[in-house]
């Protein structure tokens, strides 16, 4: 196989294609085997997914001896066009679904190694055997765009945009969460216990909501809190009440501050969050309920009225 060069493509390569987790893992399995065999290859990506990578528009077809299409269904004009653009290459499809064996998108390949096709036994999907990478933190993201009561002090839009842009550059698994409960919408939890069951499976929470902070700490999960109100408001006050240091004011919101508390939450903050959880359980008097009891017991007597 000396002198051969392989171009790896898939639905993740097309301009308006999409990259799924399964597709990318299938690609990694192919790359793993080619590297083990000492075979040279390039991978083309959709510019919408990997702007700085190699794209189909940049490729010279005559620079390759083989084209390998990885994963996904063999159908549609985008796949069929590969046969036209790379007509001089030996074209192979692997780990694919063949819906219609007579589709030009399928018949244009010299060799098809399907995961499923009419009249064939199914093969294990390539993603199942892909190399396993290191786990990444699972991070709950709890943001609000409301709180109109703060008027001109609101910085919610700026905070949400800055935080989500920063998170996009982090190697983590973000999970968007909503504290609102609903008994009719399956996408939302209907009880606090359901919501906390989700929190308990996270490594960290990033939030600009008071209850995003409190419920995370109640579950023993560290929270990176960003107060979206200029000058600080209820989130800042609650962080003080909880003795929780990982708070970024809207006026000092920058990547340096976020990175600092991110690193702390994923290291020392884990133990600090568990301590907060234990404090909540063993020091309930801190929530002010004793004041309610006293206020109830101090109700003034009704003035007596004479009858008749």
Coordinates of C-alpha atoms in Angstrom, one line a residue:
X1 CA 0.0 0.0 0.0
X2 CA 3.0 2.3 -0.3
X3 CA 2.2 5.6 -1.9
X4 CA -1.5 5.5 -1.2
X5 CA -3.2 8.4 0.5
X6 CA -6.8 8.1 1.9
X7 CA -9.4 10.8 2.3
X8 CA -11.9 10.1 5.1
X9 CA -15.3 11.6 4.6
X10 CA -18.8 11.3 6.0
X11 CA -21.9 13.3 6.7
X12 CA -19.7 15.3 9.1
X13 CA -17.9 16.6 5.9
X14 CA -20.7 18.3 4.1
X15 CA -21.3 22.0 4.1
X16 CA -24.7 21.6 5.6
X17 CA -24.1 18.2 7.2
X18 CA -24.0 17.5 10.9
X19 CA -21.5 15.8 13.2
X20 CA -23.1 13.4 15.7
X21 CA -21.3 11.7 18.6
X22 CA -21.8 8.4 16.9
X23 CA -20.4 9.6 13.6
X24 CA -17.3 11.0 15.2
X25 CA -16.6 7.9 17.3
X26 CA -17.0 5.8 14.1
X27 CA -14.5 8.0 12.4
X28 CA -12.1 7.6 15.3
X29 CA -12.4 3.8 15.0
X30 CA -11.4 4.1 11.3
X31 CA -8.5 6.5 12.1
X32 CA -7.3 4.1 14.8
X33 CA -7.0 1.2 12.4
X34 CA -5.5 3.2 9.6
X35 CA -2.8 4.6 12.0
X36 CA -2.1 1.2 13.3
X37 CA -1.5 -0.1 9.8
X38 CA 0.7 2.9 9.0
X39 CA -1.6 4.3 6.3
X40 CA -1.7 8.0 5.5
X41 CA -5.0 9.8 5.6
X42 CA -6.7 13.1 5.8
X43 CA -10.1 13.9 7.3
X44 CA -12.5 16.5 5.9
X45 CA -14.9 18.3 8.2
X46 CA -17.9 20.6 7.7
X47 CA -16.8 24.2 8.1
X48 CA -19.7 24.8 10.3
X49 CA -18.4 22.3 12.8
X50 CA -14.6 22.6 12.4
X51 CA -13.9 26.0 10.8
X52 CA -10.1 25.6 11.0
X53 CA -10.0 22.0 9.6
X54 CA -9.6 20.6 6.1
X55 CA -12.8 21.1 4.1
X56 CA -14.1 19.5 0.9
X57 CA -13.7 22.8 -0.9
X58 CA -10.0 22.8 -0.1
X59 CA -9.3 19.2 -1.3
X60 CA -7.6 18.3 -4.6
X61 CA -9.1 14.9 -5.5
X62 CA -6.1 13.9 -7.6
X63 CA -4.0 14.0 -4.3
X64 CA -5.8 10.9 -3.1
X65 CA -5.9 7.3 -4.2
X66 CA -8.8 6.3 -2.0
X67 CA -12.0 7.9 -0.6
X68 CA -13.5 6.3 2.5
X69 CA -17.1 7.3 3.5
X70 CA -17.7 6.6 7.2
X71 CA -21.0 5.9 8.9
X72 CA -24.5 7.2 8.2
X73 CA -27.0 6.4 5.4
X74 CA -26.0 6.1 1.8
X75 CA -28.5 8.3 0.1
X76 CA -29.0 11.8 -1.3
X77 CA -27.2 14.1 -3.8
X78 CA -24.4 15.1 -1.4
X79 CA -23.1 11.5 -1.2
X80 CA -23.7 10.9 -4.9
X81 CA -21.6 14.0 -5.8
X82 CA -18.6 12.4 -4.1
X83 CA -18.6 9.8 -6.8
X84 CA -18.4 12.5 -9.5
X85 CA -15.8 14.7 -7.7
X86 CA -13.6 11.8 -6.7
X87 CA -14.2 9.6 -9.8
X88 CA -10.5 8.7 -10.0
X89 CA -10.4 7.4 -6.4
X90 CA -11.2 3.9 -5.3
X91 CA -14.3 4.6 -3.2
X92 CA -15.2 2.6 -0.1
X93 CA -18.1 3.0 2.4
X94 CA -17.9 1.4 5.8
X95 CA -20.3 1.3 8.8
X96 CA -23.1 2.7 6.7
X97 CA -26.9 2.0 6.3
X98 CA -28.0 1.0 2.8
X99 CA -31.6 2.0 2.5
X100 CA -32.0 1.4 -1.2
X101 CA -29.2 -0.7 -2.9
X102 CA -30.1 0.9 -6.3
X103 CA -29.6 4.5 -5.0
X104 CA -26.8 6.1 -7.0
X105 CA -25.3 7.2 -3.7
X106 CA -24.8 3.6 -2.8
X107 CA -24.0 2.1 -6.2
X108 CA -21.2 4.6 -6.8
X109 CA -19.0 3.0 -4.3
X110 CA -16.6 0.3 -5.4
X111 CA -17.0 -1.5 -2.1
X112 CA -19.6 -1.2 0.7
X113 CA -19.1 -2.6 4.1
X114 CA -22.5 -1.9 5.7
X115 CA -23.7 -2.0 9.2
X116 CA -27.1 -2.8 7.8
X117 CA -28.4 -3.5 4.3
X118 CA -31.2 -5.5 2.7
X119 CA -30.3 -9.2 2.6
X120 CA -27.3 -9.0 4.9
X121 CA -26.6 -9.7 8.5
X122 CA -26.1 -6.6 10.6
X123 CA -22.6 -5.6 11.7
X124 CA -21.7 -3.9 14.9
X125 CA -21.6 -0.1 14.6
X126 CA -18.1 1.3 14.4
X127 CA -18.8 3.6 17.4
X128 CA -19.0 0.6 19.7
X129 CA -15.4 -0.3 19.2
X130 CA -14.0 3.3 19.0
X131 CA -11.1 4.2 21.3
X132 CA -12.3 5.6 24.7
X133 CA -11.2 9.1 25.5
X134 CA -10.9 10.6 29.0
X135 CA -14.2 11.6 30.7
X136 CA -15.1 15.3 30.9
X137 CA -16.9 17.2 33.6
X138 CA -20.7 17.2 33.3
X139 CA -21.8 20.7 34.0
X140 CA -25.4 21.9 34.6
X141 CA -26.1 25.3 33.2
X142 CA -28.9 27.2 34.9
X143 CA -29.5 30.7 33.5
X144 CA -32.4 33.2 33.7
X145 CA -33.4 35.9 31.2
X146 CA -36.1 37.3 33.5
X147 CA -36.0 39.2 36.7
X148 CA -37.4 42.4 35.2
X149 CA -37.8 43.8 38.7
X150 CA -34.2 44.9 38.7
X151 CA -34.8 47.4 35.9
X152 CA -31.7 49.2 34.5
X153 CA -29.5 47.2 36.8
X154 CA -30.2 44.0 34.8
X155 CA -27.2 42.5 33.0
X156 CA -28.9 39.2 32.2
X157 CA -28.4 39.3 28.5
X158 CA -24.7 40.2 28.7
X159 CA -24.1 37.6 31.4
X160 CA -25.8 34.8 29.5
X161 CA -24.0 35.6 26.3
X162 CA -20.6 35.9 28.0
X163 CA -21.0 32.7 30.1
X164 CA -22.3 30.5 27.2
X165 CA -19.5 31.8 24.9
X166 CA -16.9 30.9 27.6
X167 CA -18.5 27.5 28.2
X168 CA -18.3 26.7 24.5
X169 CA -14.5 26.7 24.8
X170 CA -14.5 24.4 27.8
X171 CA -13.9 20.6 27.5
X172 CA -17.1 19.7 29.3
X173 CA -20.5 18.1 28.8
X174 CA -23.0 21.0 29.3
X175 CA -26.5 20.2 30.4
X176 CA -29.0 23.0 30.2
X177 CA -31.3 22.9 33.2
X178 CA -34.5 24.7 34.2
X179 CA -35.6 25.1 37.8
X180 CA -39.2 25.6 36.8
X181 CA -41.4 22.5 37.5
X182 CA -44.2 21.4 35.2
X183 CA -46.4 18.3 35.5
X184 CA -47.4 18.4 31.9
X185 CA -44.2 19.0 30.0
X186 CA -42.0 15.9 29.9
X187 CA -38.9 18.0 29.3
X188 CA -39.2 19.5 32.7
X189 CA -39.1 17.9 36.2
X190 CA -42.3 17.9 38.1
X191 CA -40.9 17.6 41.6
X192 CA -37.9 19.1 43.4
X193 CA -36.6 15.5 44.0
X194 CA -36.5 14.9 40.3
X195 CA -34.5 18.1 39.8
X196 CA -32.1 17.2 42.5
X197 CA -31.6 13.7 41.1
X198 CA -30.2 15.4 38.0
X199 CA -28.0 17.8 40.0
X200 CA -26.6 14.8 42.0
X201 CA -25.1 13.4 38.8
X202 CA -23.2 16.6 37.8
X203 CA -19.7 17.6 38.5
X204 CA -20.5 21.3 38.6
X205 CA -23.2 23.9 38.1
X206 CA -22.8 27.3 36.3
X207 CA -25.6 29.6 37.2
X208 CA -26.9 33.1 37.5
X209 CA -29.9 32.1 39.6
X210 CA -30.3 32.1 43.4
X211 CA -31.8 28.6 43.5
X212 CA -29.3 27.3 41.0
X213 CA -26.7 28.1 43.6
X214 CA -28.6 26.9 46.7
X215 CA -30.0 23.7 45.2
X216 CA -26.5 22.7 43.8
X217 CA -24.9 23.2 47.3
X218 CA -27.8 21.5 49.0
X219 CA -26.9 18.5 46.8
X220 CA -23.2 18.8 47.5
X221 CA -22.3 20.0 44.0
X222 CA -20.0 23.0 43.5
X223 CA -21.6 26.0 41.8
X224 CA -19.9 28.8 39.8
X225 CA -22.3 31.7 40.4
X226 CA -22.5 34.9 38.3
X227 CA -24.7 37.7 39.7
X228 CA -26.5 39.2 36.6
X229 CA -27.5 42.4 38.5
X230 CA -25.2 45.4 38.5
X231 CA -24.0 46.1 42.1
X232 CA -25.1 42.7 43.3
X233 CA -28.5 41.5 44.3
X234 CA -30.1 38.3 45.8
X235 CA -27.6 35.9 44.3
X236 CA -24.7 37.8 45.9
X237 CA -26.6 38.0 49.2
X238 CA -27.3 34.2 49.1
X239 CA -23.7 33.4 48.3
X240 CA -22.7 35.4 51.5
X241 CA -25.4 33.5 53.5
X242 CA -24.0 30.2 52.3
X243 CA -20.4 31.3 52.8
X244 CA -19.8 30.4 49.2
X245 CA -16.8 32.1 47.5
X246 CA -17.3 31.1 43.8
X247 CA -19.2 34.3 42.8
X248 CA -18.4 36.6 39.9
X249 CA -20.2 40.0 39.9
X250 CA -21.6 41.2 36.6
X251 CA -19.1 44.1 36.6
X252 CA -16.1 41.8 36.9
X253 CA -17.3 39.2 34.4
X254 CA -14.3 38.0 32.3
X255 CA -12.7 34.8 31.3
X256 CA -9.9 35.1 33.9
X257 CA -12.5 35.2 36.8
X258 CA -14.5 32.4 35.3
X259 CA -11.5 30.2 34.7
X260 CA -10.3 30.8 38.3
X261 CA -13.5 29.7 39.9
X262 CA -14.0 26.9 37.3
X263 CA -10.7 25.3 38.3
X264 CA -11.6 25.8 42.0
X265 CA -15.0 24.2 41.6
X266 CA -13.6 21.1 39.9
X267 CA -10.9 20.7 42.6
X268 CA -11.1 22.1 46.1
X269 CA -14.7 23.2 45.5
X270 CA -16.0 19.6 45.6
X271 CA -15.1 19.3 49.3
X272 CA -16.4 22.8 50.0
X273 CA -19.8 22.0 48.4
X274 CA -20.1 18.8 50.4
X275 CA -19.4 20.8 53.6
X276 CA -22.1 23.3 52.6
X277 CA -24.6 20.4 52.2
X278 CA -23.7 19.1 55.6
X279 CA -24.0 22.6 57.1
X280 CA -27.5 23.1 55.7
X281 CA -28.6 19.8 57.4
X282 CA -27.0 20.5 60.7
X283 CA -27.6 24.2 61.1
X284 CA -31.2 24.8 60.0
X285 CA -31.5 27.8 62.3
X286 CA -29.5 29.9 59.7
X287 CA -32.6 30.0 57.4
X288 CA -34.5 32.4 59.8
X289 CA -37.4 30.0 60.5
X290 CA -37.1 30.8 64.2
X291 CA -38.1 34.3 63.4
X292 CA -41.3 33.1 61.8
X293 CA -42.2 31.1 64.9
X294 CA -41.5 34.1 67.1
X295 CA -43.6 36.3 64.9
X296 CA -46.5 33.9 65.0
X297 CA -46.4 33.7 68.7
X298 CA -46.3 37.4 69.1
X299 CA -49.7 37.9 67.4
X300 CA -51.6 40.7 69.3
X301 CA -54.8 39.8 71.0
X302 CA -58.0 40.9 69.3
X303 CA -59.7 43.8 70.9
X304 CA -62.8 42.7 72.7
X305 CA -66.1 44.1 71.6
X306 CA -69.1 44.4 73.8
X307 CA -72.3 42.9 72.6
X308 CA -75.8 44.1 72.7

